[in-house]
PDB file of C-alpha atoms in Angstrom:
ATOM      1  CA  GLY A   1     -33.028 -22.260  16.348  1.00 53.00           C
ATOM      2  CA  PHE A   2     -33.293 -25.801  17.582  1.00 77.00           C
ATOM      3  CA  PHE A   3     -30.922 -28.355  16.127  1.00 81.00           C
ATOM      4  CA  GLU A   4     -33.868 -30.252  14.593  1.00 84.00           C
ATOM      5  CA  VAL A   5     -34.547 -27.343  12.250  1.00 85.00           C
ATOM      6  CA  ARG A   6     -30.920 -27.084  11.181  1.00 82.00           C
ATOM      7  CA  LEU A   7     -30.770 -30.842  10.769  1.00 85.00           C
ATOM      8  CA  ALA A   8     -33.818 -30.883   8.524  1.00 88.00           C
ATOM      9  CA  ALA A   9     -32.489 -27.990   6.439  1.00 86.00           C
ATOM     10  CA  VAL A  10     -29.081 -29.603   5.956  1.00 84.00           C
ATOM     11  CA  THR A  11     -30.589 -32.957   5.014  1.00 86.00           C
ATOM     12  CA  ALA A  12     -32.975 -31.392   2.514  1.00 86.00           C
ATOM     13  CA  LEU A  13     -30.252 -29.229   0.999  1.00 82.00           C
ATOM     14  CA  GLY A  14     -28.080 -32.266   0.402  1.00 80.00           C
ATOM     15  CA  ARG A  15     -30.970 -33.931  -1.433  1.00 83.00           C
ATOM     16  CA  ILE A  16     -32.134 -31.100  -3.685  1.00 82.00           C
ATOM     17  CA  ALA A  17     -29.011 -28.970  -4.323  1.00 80.00           C
ATOM     18  CA  SER A  18     -27.973 -29.058  -7.953  1.00 74.00           C
ATOM     19  CA  THR A  19     -24.516 -29.973  -9.177  1.00 69.00           C
ATOM     20  CA  GLY A  20     -22.192 -27.006  -9.321  1.00 68.00           C
ATOM     21  CA  ASP A  21     -24.217 -25.084  -6.698  1.00 75.00           C
ATOM     22  CA  LEU A  22     -21.276 -23.569  -4.865  1.00 76.00           C
ATOM     23  CA  GLU A  23     -23.448 -21.543  -2.476  1.00 81.00           C
ATOM     24  CA  ALA A  24     -25.246 -24.677  -1.287  1.00 82.00           C
ATOM     25  CA  ALA A  25     -21.984 -26.556  -1.014  1.00 80.00           C
ATOM     26  CA  MET A  26     -20.295 -23.843   1.063  1.00 83.00           C
ATOM     27  CA  THR A  27     -23.356 -23.662   3.328  1.00 84.00           C
ATOM     28  CA  LEU A  28     -22.952 -27.376   3.976  1.00 84.00           C
ATOM     29  CA  VAL A  29     -19.262 -26.841   4.675  1.00 83.00           C
ATOM     30  CA  ARG A  30     -20.172 -24.282   7.338  1.00 84.00           C
ATOM     31  CA  ALA A  31     -22.653 -26.768   8.798  1.00 84.00           C
ATOM     32  CA  VAL A  32     -19.718 -29.114   9.451  1.00 83.00           C
ATOM     33  CA  CYS A  33     -18.908 -26.686  12.290  1.00 81.00           C
ATOM     34  CA  ASP A  34     -22.376 -26.833  13.848  1.00 84.00           C
ATOM     35  CA  ASP A  35     -22.618 -27.160  17.628  1.00 84.00           C
ATOM     36  CA  ASP A  36     -24.699 -30.321  17.361  1.00 87.00           C
ATOM     37  CA  TRP A  37     -23.047 -33.574  16.271  1.00 83.00           C
ATOM     38  CA  ARG A  38     -26.169 -34.726  14.407  1.00 89.00           C
ATOM     39  CA  VAL A  39     -26.106 -31.643  12.223  1.00 87.00           C
ATOM     40  CA  ARG A  40     -22.385 -32.099  11.575  1.00 85.00           C
ATOM     41  CA  GLU A  41     -22.932 -35.726  10.614  1.00 84.00           C
ATOM     42  CA  ALA A  42     -25.790 -34.798   8.279  1.00 86.00           C
ATOM     43  CA  ALA A  43     -23.625 -32.089   6.680  1.00 84.00           C
ATOM     44  CA  VAL A  44     -20.898 -34.635   5.951  1.00 82.00           C
ATOM     45  CA  GLU A  45     -23.431 -36.988   4.351  1.00 81.00           C
ATOM     46  CA  ALA A  46     -25.002 -34.157   2.345  1.00 81.00           C
ATOM     47  CA  LEU A  47     -21.620 -33.043   1.033  1.00 80.00           C
ATOM     48  CA  ALA A  48     -20.905 -36.604  -0.032  1.00 76.00           C
ATOM     49  CA  LYS A  49     -24.208 -36.808  -1.945  1.00 76.00           C
ATOM     50  CA  LEU A  50     -23.556 -33.513  -3.678  1.00 74.00           C
ATOM     51  CA  HIS A  51     -20.025 -34.620  -4.532  1.00 68.00           C
ATOM     52  CA  VAL A  52     -21.269 -37.904  -5.997  1.00 65.00           C
ATOM     53  CA  ARG A  53     -23.699 -36.070  -8.283  1.00 65.00           C
ATOM     54  CA  GLU A  54     -20.935 -33.686  -9.354  1.00 62.00           C
ATOM     55  CA  ALA A  55     -18.531 -36.579  -9.979  1.00 58.00           C
ATOM     56  CA  SER A  56     -21.022 -38.501 -12.129  1.00 58.00           C
ATOM     57  CA  CYS A  57     -21.785 -35.424 -14.246  1.00 57.00           C
ATOM     58  CA  THR A  58     -18.180 -34.334 -14.757  1.00 52.00           C
ATOM     59  CA  ALA A  59     -17.065 -37.889 -15.479  1.00 49.00           C
ATOM     60  CA  GLU A  60     -19.482 -37.998 -18.399  1.00 43.00           C
ATOM     61  CA  GLU A  61     -18.237 -34.666 -19.682  1.00 37.00           C
ATOM     62  CA  GLY A  62     -14.562 -35.538 -19.162  1.00 38.00           C
ATOM     63  CA  GLN A  63     -14.080 -32.498 -16.931  1.00 44.00           C
ATOM     64  CA  SER A  64     -12.172 -32.107 -13.695  1.00 43.00           C
ATOM     65  CA  LEU A  65     -14.085 -31.994 -10.427  1.00 51.00           C
ATOM     66  CA  GLY A  66     -14.112 -28.247  -9.958  1.00 60.00           C
ATOM     67  CA  LEU A  67     -16.494 -28.344  -7.004  1.00 63.00           C
ATOM     68  CA  ALA A  68     -14.138 -30.576  -5.022  1.00 65.00           C
ATOM     69  CA  ILE A  69     -11.212 -28.265  -5.784  1.00 69.00           C
ATOM     70  CA  GLN A  70     -13.143 -25.391  -4.207  1.00 74.00           C
ATOM     71  CA  LEU A  71     -14.753 -27.348  -1.371  1.00 78.00           C
ATOM     72  CA  VAL A  72     -11.792 -29.236   0.024  1.00 82.00           C
ATOM     73  CA  PRO A  73      -9.629 -26.249   1.072  1.00 81.00           C
ATOM     74  CA  ALA A  74     -12.643 -24.756   2.859  1.00 82.00           C
ATOM     75  CA  ILE A  75     -13.233 -28.040   4.695  1.00 84.00           C
ATOM     76  CA  CYS A  76      -9.525 -28.291   5.521  1.00 84.00           C
ATOM     77  CA  ASP A  77      -9.704 -24.903   7.209  1.00 83.00           C
ATOM     78  CA  HIS A  78     -12.109 -26.415   9.757  1.00 84.00           C
ATOM     79  CA  LEU A  79      -9.314 -28.724  10.886  1.00 84.00           C
ATOM     80  CA  GLY A  80      -8.110 -25.686  12.817  1.00 80.00           C
ATOM     81  CA  ASN A  81     -11.348 -25.370  14.774  1.00 80.00           C
ATOM     82  CA  ARG A  82     -10.937 -25.162  18.548  1.00 79.00           C
ATOM     83  CA  SER A  83     -13.402 -28.002  18.979  1.00 82.00           C
ATOM     84  CA  ALA A  84     -11.819 -31.409  18.489  1.00 83.00           C
ATOM     85  CA  ASP A  85     -15.242 -32.772  17.508  1.00 86.00           C
ATOM     86  CA  VAL A  86     -15.589 -30.218  14.713  1.00 85.00           C
ATOM     87  CA  ALA A  87     -12.064 -30.951  13.486  1.00 85.00           C
ATOM     88  CA  GLN A  88     -12.903 -34.659  13.458  1.00 84.00           C
ATOM     89  CA  SER A  89     -16.066 -33.947  11.453  1.00 85.00           C
ATOM     90  CA  ALA A  90     -13.970 -32.028   8.933  1.00 86.00           C
ATOM     91  CA  ARG A  91     -11.637 -34.989   8.534  1.00 84.00           C
ATOM     92  CA  ALA A  92     -14.634 -37.310   8.155  1.00 84.00           C
ATOM     93  CA  ALA A  93     -15.960 -35.039   5.400  1.00 83.00           C
ATOM     94  CA  LEU A  94     -12.651 -35.188   3.543  1.00 84.00           C
ATOM     95  CA  ARG A  95     -12.547 -38.970   3.747  1.00 81.00           C
ATOM     96  CA  CYS A  96     -16.141 -39.177   2.584  1.00 80.00           C
ATOM     97  CA  LEU A  97     -15.438 -36.984  -0.447  1.00 77.00           C
ATOM     98  CA  ALA A  98     -12.458 -39.128  -1.346  1.00 76.00           C
ATOM     99  CA  GLU A  99     -14.399 -42.383  -1.011  1.00 74.00           C
ATOM    100  CA  LYS A 100     -17.502 -41.214  -2.887  1.00 70.00           C
ATOM    101  CA  GLY A 101     -15.882 -39.268  -5.689  1.00 67.00           C
ATOM    102  CA  ASN A 102     -12.602 -38.997  -7.569  1.00 72.00           C
ATOM    103  CA  ARG A 103     -10.019 -39.987  -4.973  1.00 80.00           C
ATOM    104  CA  HIS A 104      -6.923 -38.475  -6.519  1.00 81.00           C
ATOM    105  CA  VAL A 105      -8.600 -35.170  -7.401  1.00 81.00           C
ATOM    106  CA  THR A 106      -9.749 -34.871  -3.770  1.00 84.00           C
ATOM    107  CA  ALA A 107      -6.260 -35.791  -2.587  1.00 88.00           C
ATOM    108  CA  ARG A 108      -4.715 -33.086  -4.784  1.00 88.00           C
ATOM    109  CA  ALA A 109      -7.130 -30.564  -3.300  1.00 86.00           C
ATOM    110  CA  ILE A 110      -6.198 -31.691   0.234  1.00 89.00           C
ATOM    111  CA  VAL A 111      -2.516 -31.064  -0.467  1.00 91.00           C
ATOM    112  CA  ARG A 112      -3.426 -27.572  -1.621  1.00 88.00           C
ATOM    113  CA  GLY A 113      -5.776 -27.054   1.322  1.00 86.00           C
ATOM    114  CA  VAL A 114      -3.208 -27.781   4.036  1.00 89.00           C
ATOM    115  CA  SER A 115      -0.143 -26.255   2.381  1.00 90.00           C
ATOM    116  CA  GLN A 116      -1.663 -22.976   1.141  1.00 86.00           C
ATOM    117  CA  ALA A 117      -3.558 -20.299   3.060  1.00 81.00           C
ATOM    118  CA  VAL A 118      -7.257 -20.104   2.230  1.00 74.00           C
ATOM    119  CA  PRO A 119      -8.839 -16.688   1.499  1.00 73.00           C
ATOM    120  CA  GLY A 120      -9.028 -14.663   4.711  1.00 72.00           C
ATOM    121  CA  ARG A 121      -6.115 -16.544   6.303  1.00 75.00           C
ATOM    122  CA  ARG A 122      -2.483 -15.494   6.110  1.00 83.00           C
ATOM    123  CA  VAL A 123      -0.970 -18.739   7.407  1.00 88.00           C
ATOM    124  CA  PRO A 124      -1.581 -22.238   5.986  1.00 89.00           C
ATOM    125  CA  LEU A 125      -2.637 -25.022   8.332  1.00 89.00           C
ATOM    126  CA  LEU A 126       0.772 -26.695   8.399  1.00 90.00           C
ATOM    127  CA  ARG A 127       2.289 -23.484   9.766  1.00 91.00           C
ATOM    128  CA  ARG A 128      -0.387 -22.507  12.283  1.00 90.00           C
ATOM    129  CA  PRO A 129       0.933 -21.776  15.810  1.00 90.00           C
ATOM    130  CA  ILE A 130      -1.249 -24.406  17.549  1.00 89.00           C
ATOM    131  CA  PRO A 131       0.333 -27.908  17.476  1.00 91.00           C
ATOM    132  CA  GLU A 132      -3.038 -29.674  17.456  1.00 90.00           C
ATOM    133  CA  VAL A 133      -3.954 -27.873  14.231  1.00 89.00           C
ATOM    134  CA  ARG A 134      -0.667 -28.793  12.564  1.00 91.00           C
ATOM    135  CA  ARG A 135      -1.127 -32.387  13.715  1.00 91.00           C
ATOM    136  CA  ALA A 136      -4.626 -32.572  12.207  1.00 90.00           C
ATOM    137  CA  ALA A 137      -3.324 -31.136   8.938  1.00 91.00           C
ATOM    138  CA  VAL A 138      -0.500 -33.677   8.824  1.00 93.00           C
ATOM    139  CA  ASP A 139      -2.933 -36.529   9.443  1.00 91.00           C
ATOM    140  CA  VAL A 140      -5.136 -35.656   6.449  1.00 91.00           C
ATOM    141  CA  LEU A 141      -2.025 -34.964   4.362  1.00 93.00           C
ATOM    142  CA  GLY A 142      -0.863 -38.512   5.089  1.00 91.00           C
ATOM    143  CA  ASP A 143      -4.148 -39.893   3.753  1.00 88.00           C
ATOM    144  CA  ALA A 144      -3.764 -37.789   0.602  1.00 90.00           C
ATOM    145  CA  LEU A 145      -0.144 -38.844   0.048  1.00 92.00           C
ATOM    146  CA  HIS A 146      -1.102 -42.491   0.161  1.00 90.00           C
ATOM    147  CA  THR A 147      -3.837 -41.961  -2.429  1.00 88.00           C
ATOM    148  CA  LEU A 148      -1.603 -39.905  -4.723  1.00 90.00           C
ATOM    149  CA  SER A 149       1.337 -42.297  -4.506  1.00 90.00           C
ATOM    150  CA  PHE A 150      -0.691 -45.260  -5.722  1.00 87.00           C
ATOM    151  CA  ALA A 151      -2.468 -43.136  -8.329  1.00 84.00           C
ATOM    152  CA  SER A 152       0.926 -42.036  -9.627  1.00 82.00           C
ATOM    153  CA  ALA A 153       2.229 -45.614  -9.721  1.00 80.00           C
ATOM    154  CA  SER A 154      -0.791 -46.906 -11.644  1.00 76.00           C
ATOM    155  CA  MET A 155      -0.741 -43.971 -14.073  1.00 66.00           C
ATOM    156  CA  GLN A 156       2.865 -44.669 -14.982  1.00 51.00           C
ATOM    157  CA  VAL A 157       1.609 -48.012 -16.209  1.00 41.00           C
ATOM    158  CA  GLY A 158      -1.715 -46.885 -17.654  1.00 43.00           C
ATOM    159  CA  GLY A 159      -0.598 -43.570 -19.114  1.00 48.00           C
ATOM    160  CA  ALA A 160      -3.507 -41.468 -17.813  1.00 48.00           C
ATOM    161  CA  SER A 161      -3.569 -37.889 -19.056  1.00 54.00           C
ATOM    162  CA  ASP A 162      -3.521 -36.264 -15.614  1.00 62.00           C
ATOM    163  CA  CYS A 163      -0.437 -38.174 -14.460  1.00 70.00           C
ATOM    164  CA  VAL A 164       1.636 -34.985 -14.346  1.00 72.00           C
ATOM    165  CA  SER A 165      -0.844 -33.195 -12.082  1.00 81.00           C
ATOM    166  CA  VAL A 166      -0.919 -36.119  -9.680  1.00 86.00           C
ATOM    167  CA  GLN A 167       2.874 -36.352  -9.579  1.00 88.00           C
ATOM    168  CA  GLU A 168       3.250 -32.609  -9.028  1.00 89.00           C
ATOM    169  CA  SER A 169       0.790 -32.691  -6.121  1.00 90.00           C
ATOM    170  CA  LEU A 170       2.557 -35.731  -4.687  1.00 92.00           C
ATOM    171  CA  GLU A 171       5.899 -33.909  -4.877  1.00 94.00           C
ATOM    172  CA  VAL A 172       4.475 -30.856  -3.089  1.00 94.00           C
ATOM    173  CA  GLY A 173       2.796 -32.990  -0.427  1.00 94.00           C
ATOM    174  CA  LEU A 174       5.908 -35.046   0.266  1.00 95.00           C
ATOM    175  CA  ARG A 175       8.010 -31.898   0.486  1.00 95.00           C
ATOM    176  CA  GLU A 176       5.612 -30.387   3.022  1.00 94.00           C
ATOM    177  CA  ALA A 177       5.455 -33.579   5.089  1.00 94.00           C
ATOM    178  CA  THR A 178       9.231 -33.985   5.249  1.00 95.00           C
ATOM    179  CA  ARG A 179       9.589 -30.333   6.235  1.00 94.00           C
ATOM    180  CA  VAL A 180       7.293 -31.001   9.205  1.00 94.00           C
ATOM    181  CA  LEU A 181       9.822 -33.586  10.444  1.00 92.00           C
ATOM    182  CA  SER A 182      11.634 -30.526  11.844  1.00 90.00           C
ATOM    183  CA  ASP A 183       8.535 -29.201  13.646  1.00 92.00           C
ATOM    184  CA  ARG A 184       9.156 -27.928  17.172  1.00 90.00           C
ATOM    185  CA  SER A 185       6.421 -30.199  18.560  1.00 92.00           C
ATOM    186  CA  SER A 186       7.319 -33.862  19.002  1.00 91.00           C
ATOM    187  CA  PHE A 187       3.783 -35.122  18.491  1.00 89.00           C
ATOM    188  CA  VAL A 188       3.530 -33.185  15.200  1.00 93.00           C
ATOM    189  CA  ARG A 189       6.852 -34.733  14.108  1.00 93.00           C
ATOM    190  CA  GLN A 190       5.533 -38.183  15.019  1.00 92.00           C
ATOM    191  CA  ALA A 191       2.449 -37.569  12.896  1.00 92.00           C
ATOM    192  CA  ALA A 192       4.681 -36.544   9.987  1.00 94.00           C
ATOM    193  CA  ALA A 193       6.791 -39.675  10.377  1.00 93.00           C
ATOM    194  CA  SER A 194       3.657 -41.809  10.353  1.00 92.00           C
ATOM    195  CA  ALA A 195       2.325 -39.962   7.291  1.00 92.00           C
ATOM    196  CA  LEU A 196       5.597 -40.736   5.520  1.00 92.00           C
ATOM    197  CA  GLY A 197       5.401 -44.465   6.177  1.00 85.00           C
ATOM    198  CA  GLY A 198       7.144 -44.697   9.534  1.00 72.00           C
ATOM    199  CA  PHE A 199       6.020 -46.557  12.634  1.00 66.00           C
ATOM    200  CA  ALA A 200       4.999 -49.656  10.677  1.00 55.00           C
ATOM    201  CA  ARG A 201       2.230 -48.116   8.583  1.00 60.00           C
ATOM    202  CA  ASN A 202      -0.036 -50.920   7.432  1.00 66.00           C
ATOM    203  CA  VAL A 203       0.372 -50.359   3.678  1.00 76.00           C
ATOM    204  CA  PRO A 204       3.838 -49.178   2.559  1.00 85.00           C
ATOM    205  CA  PHE A 205       4.261 -46.650  -0.219  1.00 91.00           C
ATOM    206  CA  PRO A 206       5.138 -47.771  -3.769  1.00 91.00           C
ATOM    207  CA  PRO A 207       8.894 -48.048  -4.469  1.00 92.00           C
ATOM    208  CA  ASP A 208       9.220 -44.791  -6.432  1.00 92.00           C
ATOM    209  CA  THR A 209       7.491 -42.817  -3.673  1.00 93.00           C
ATOM    210  CA  ARG A 210       9.716 -44.405  -1.048  1.00 94.00           C
ATOM    211  CA  LYS A 211      12.750 -43.218  -3.001  1.00 94.00           C
ATOM    212  CA  GLN A 212      11.336 -39.691  -3.061  1.00 95.00           C
ATOM    213  CA  ILE A 213      10.709 -39.803   0.694  1.00 95.00           C
ATOM    214  CA  VAL A 214      14.275 -40.949   1.382  1.00 96.00           C
ATOM    215  CA  ARG A 215      15.745 -38.215  -0.831  1.00 95.00           C
ATOM    216  CA  MET A 216      13.657 -35.459   0.751  1.00 95.00           C
ATOM    217  CA  THR A 217      14.297 -36.678   4.301  1.00 94.00           C
ATOM    218  CA  LEU A 218      18.035 -36.684   3.660  1.00 93.00           C
ATOM    219  CA  ASP A 219      17.660 -33.105   2.381  1.00 91.00           C
ATOM    220  CA  VAL A 220      16.105 -32.159   5.742  1.00 89.00           C
ATOM    221  CA  LEU A 221      19.005 -33.694   7.677  1.00 87.00           C
ATOM    222  CA  GLN A 222      21.698 -32.316   5.411  1.00 83.00           C
ATOM    223  CA  ALA A 223      20.382 -28.758   5.228  1.00 75.00           C
ATOM    224  CA  PRO A 224      23.163 -26.160   5.850  1.00 67.00           C
ATOM    225  CA  LYS A 225      21.531 -24.853   9.043  1.00 66.00           C
ATOM    226  CA  ALA A 226      20.674 -28.264  10.487  1.00 65.00           C
ATOM    227  CA  PRO A 227      23.462 -29.384  12.864  1.00 70.00           C
ATOM    228  CA  CYS A 228      23.193 -32.984  14.041  1.00 67.00           C
ATOM    229  CA  SER A 229      22.430 -31.757  17.554  1.00 69.00           C
ATOM    230  CA  SER A 230      19.057 -30.577  16.195  1.00 74.00           C
ATOM    231  CA  TRP A 231      18.305 -33.578  13.974  1.00 80.00           C
ATOM    232  CA  PRO A 232      14.841 -35.054  14.654  1.00 85.00           C
ATOM    233  CA  GLU A 233      14.889 -38.720  15.570  1.00 88.00           C
ATOM    234  CA  GLU A 234      11.641 -39.152  13.624  1.00 91.00           C
ATOM    235  CA  ALA A 235      13.620 -38.581  10.419  1.00 91.00           C
ATOM    236  CA  PHE A 236      15.582 -41.775  11.027  1.00 92.00           C
ATOM    237  CA  GLU A 237      12.358 -43.675  11.619  1.00 91.00           C
ATOM    238  CA  VAL A 238      11.224 -42.500   8.164  1.00 93.00           C
ATOM    239  CA  LEU A 239      14.541 -43.463   6.579  1.00 93.00           C
ATOM    240  CA  ARG A 240      14.569 -46.875   8.238  1.00 91.00           C
ATOM    241  CA  SER A 241      11.051 -47.589   6.993  1.00 91.00           C
ATOM    242  CA  ASN A 242      11.512 -46.436   3.388  1.00 93.00           C
ATOM    243  CA  ALA A 243      15.131 -47.004   2.362  1.00 94.00           C
ATOM    244  CA  THR A 244      16.137 -50.216   0.625  1.00 94.00           C
ATOM    245  CA  PRO A 245      18.739 -52.511   2.228  1.00 93.00           C
ATOM    246  CA  GLY A 246      22.255 -51.486   1.308  1.00 92.00           C
ATOM    247  CA  ASP A 247      21.376 -47.822   0.601  1.00 93.00           C
ATOM    248  CA  GLN A 248      24.734 -46.239   1.380  1.00 93.00           C
ATOM    249  CA  SER A 249      23.403 -42.677   1.272  1.00 93.00           C
ATOM    250  CA  VAL A 250      21.237 -43.461   4.309  1.00 93.00           C
ATOM    251  CA  ILE A 251      23.729 -45.737   6.056  1.00 91.00           C
ATOM    252  CA  GLN A 252      26.482 -43.120   5.878  1.00 91.00           C
ATOM    253  CA  VAL A 253      24.243 -40.436   7.380  1.00 91.00           C
ATOM    254  CA  ALA A 254      23.251 -42.839  10.149  1.00 89.00           C
ATOM    255  CA  GLU A 255      26.916 -43.703  10.813  1.00 87.00           C
ATOM    256  CA  PHE A 256      27.776 -40.017  11.036  1.00 88.00           C
ATOM    257  CA  ALA A 257      24.908 -39.383  13.478  1.00 87.00           C
ATOM    258  CA  LEU A 258      25.903 -42.329  15.639  1.00 85.00           C
ATOM    259  CA  ARG A 259      29.441 -40.980  16.036  1.00 84.00           C
ATOM    260  CA  GLN A 260      28.239 -37.524  17.145  1.00 83.00           C
ATOM    261  CA  LEU A 261      28.239 -37.602  20.948  1.00 79.00           C
ATOM    262  CA  GLU A 262      26.488 -34.216  21.096  1.00 80.00           C
ATOM    263  CA  ALA A 263      23.497 -35.558  19.177  1.00 80.00           C
ATOM    264  CA  PRO A 264      20.396 -36.443  21.248  1.00 82.00           C
ATOM    265  CA  CYS A 265      20.440 -40.020  22.495  1.00 83.00           C
ATOM    266  CA  GLY A 266      17.162 -40.729  20.660  1.00 84.00           C
ATOM    267  CA  VAL A 267      18.787 -39.738  17.375  1.00 86.00           C
ATOM    268  CA  ARG A 268      21.838 -41.930  18.024  1.00 85.00           C
ATOM    269  CA  ARG A 269      19.653 -44.853  19.091  1.00 87.00           C
ATOM    270  CA  LEU A 270      17.585 -44.722  15.908  1.00 88.00           C
ATOM    271  CA  ALA A 271      20.722 -44.170  13.835  1.00 88.00           C
ATOM    272  CA  ALA A 272      22.099 -47.432  15.234  1.00 88.00           C
ATOM    273  CA  ARG A 273      18.848 -49.221  14.457  1.00 89.00           C
ATOM    274  CA  THR A 274      18.865 -47.772  10.936  1.00 90.00           C
ATOM    275  CA  ILE A 275      22.358 -49.156  10.345  1.00 89.00           C
ATOM    276  CA  GLY A 276      21.279 -52.526  11.718  1.00 88.00           C
ATOM    277  CA  SER A 277      18.230 -52.610   9.442  1.00 90.00           C
ATOM    278  CA  LEU A 278      19.879 -51.458   6.203  1.00 92.00           C
ATOM    279  CA  ALA A 279      23.553 -52.499   6.266  1.00 90.00           C
ATOM    280  CA  MET A 280      24.275 -55.638   4.289  1.00 91.00           C
ATOM    281  CA  PRO A 281      26.094 -58.643   5.767  1.00 90.00           C
ATOM    282  CA  GLY A 282      29.833 -58.089   5.469  1.00 88.00           C
ATOM    283  CA  ASP A 283      29.640 -54.275   5.622  1.00 88.00           C
ATOM    284  CA  VAL A 284      32.893 -53.705   7.493  1.00 86.00           C
ATOM    285  CA  VAL A 285      32.465 -49.955   7.979  1.00 85.00           C
ATOM    286  CA  ALA A 286      28.993 -50.361   9.459  1.00 85.00           C
ATOM    287  CA  SER A 287      30.204 -53.149  11.736  1.00 85.00           C
ATOM    288  CA  LYS A 288      33.080 -51.049  13.046  1.00 82.00           C
ATOM    289  CA  CYS A 289      30.749 -48.111  13.640  1.00 82.00           C
ATOM    290  CA  LEU A 290      28.401 -50.262  15.699  1.00 80.00           C
ATOM    291  CA  LEU A 291      31.233 -51.975  17.570  1.00 78.00           C
ATOM    292  CA  ALA A 292      32.579 -48.590  18.653  1.00 73.00           C
ATOM    293  CA  GLU A 293      29.263 -47.851  20.383  1.00 68.00           C
ATOM    294  CA  ILE A 294      28.869 -51.168  22.207  1.00 66.00           C
ATOM    295  CA  TYR A 295      30.159 -49.506  25.381  1.00 58.00           C
ATOM    296  CA  ASP A 296      28.283 -46.245  24.903  1.00 55.00           C
ATOM    297  CA  ALA A 297      27.247 -44.511  28.101  1.00 53.00           C
ATOM    298  CA  ASP A 298      23.625 -44.497  26.983  1.00 57.00           C
ATOM    299  CA  ALA A 299      21.919 -47.869  27.450  1.00 54.00           C
ATOM    300  CA  ASP A 300      19.435 -47.214  24.635  1.00 54.00           C
ATOM    301  CA  VAL A 301      22.277 -46.672  22.160  1.00 51.00           C
ATOM    302  CA  ARG A 302      24.034 -49.859  23.289  1.00 50.00           C
ATOM    303  CA  GLU A 303      20.873 -51.854  22.674  1.00 56.00           C
TER     304      GLU A 303
END
């Protein structure tokens, strides 16, 4: 039918659907993939209204937001749609759910939605063969990680009962994001680095999360089957952005990478910058390592 009919139906459904009506909610999720942008936009707004009603009811009853747990993975699956406009609508829906309802519950569901295969799919979004799909999944994962990291930090102070669930989801999400630093596509790796706080992200992660990111990124570089010739330069961007000055575990890895002439020049360049950013004044070993590369054949490394 004409888009006006679908638009009217979606708008009305968002207004009258009752809380916990999974059939109505999943119909709205499917409408996020509509051919017409107005219908997609209305579906996002309707989902947000339904989510707000569910959140207000479950908050009074002290229950978890079960509808969001079921909705979010289904919305995440639309990130793999061939249409970039549909994928963008799916991301807008996820952001809307997070803003209108319980942010950390939605974020936990996003981690599950991108890292696990939904019913009918054998491969999760982060492992799909199309780079654009993996990139979209990494982007929404980055949003979720930021929400979970600050929720975890505040819960450690406030002692909220669901602190463990938030921390477990954060651990899973960080592990998935650092794994993507080894993705075969450079623009997927760049998205992962940005999601993990690299490339001057506006709001840095809390200190405890930054420590987790550094530890997991070092695990990626130091894996048994990861020779330095295959190390992703994006990993050093993540380390440089999250490690604290004087962190010898990071500095030593960077020094090792800088000395490996077979390593890609981008890796050696960022290794040198990592040493320059983190080594403390008077660090003789770091100084000698940098001095040895002053006359490197690659101009980027010398800089």
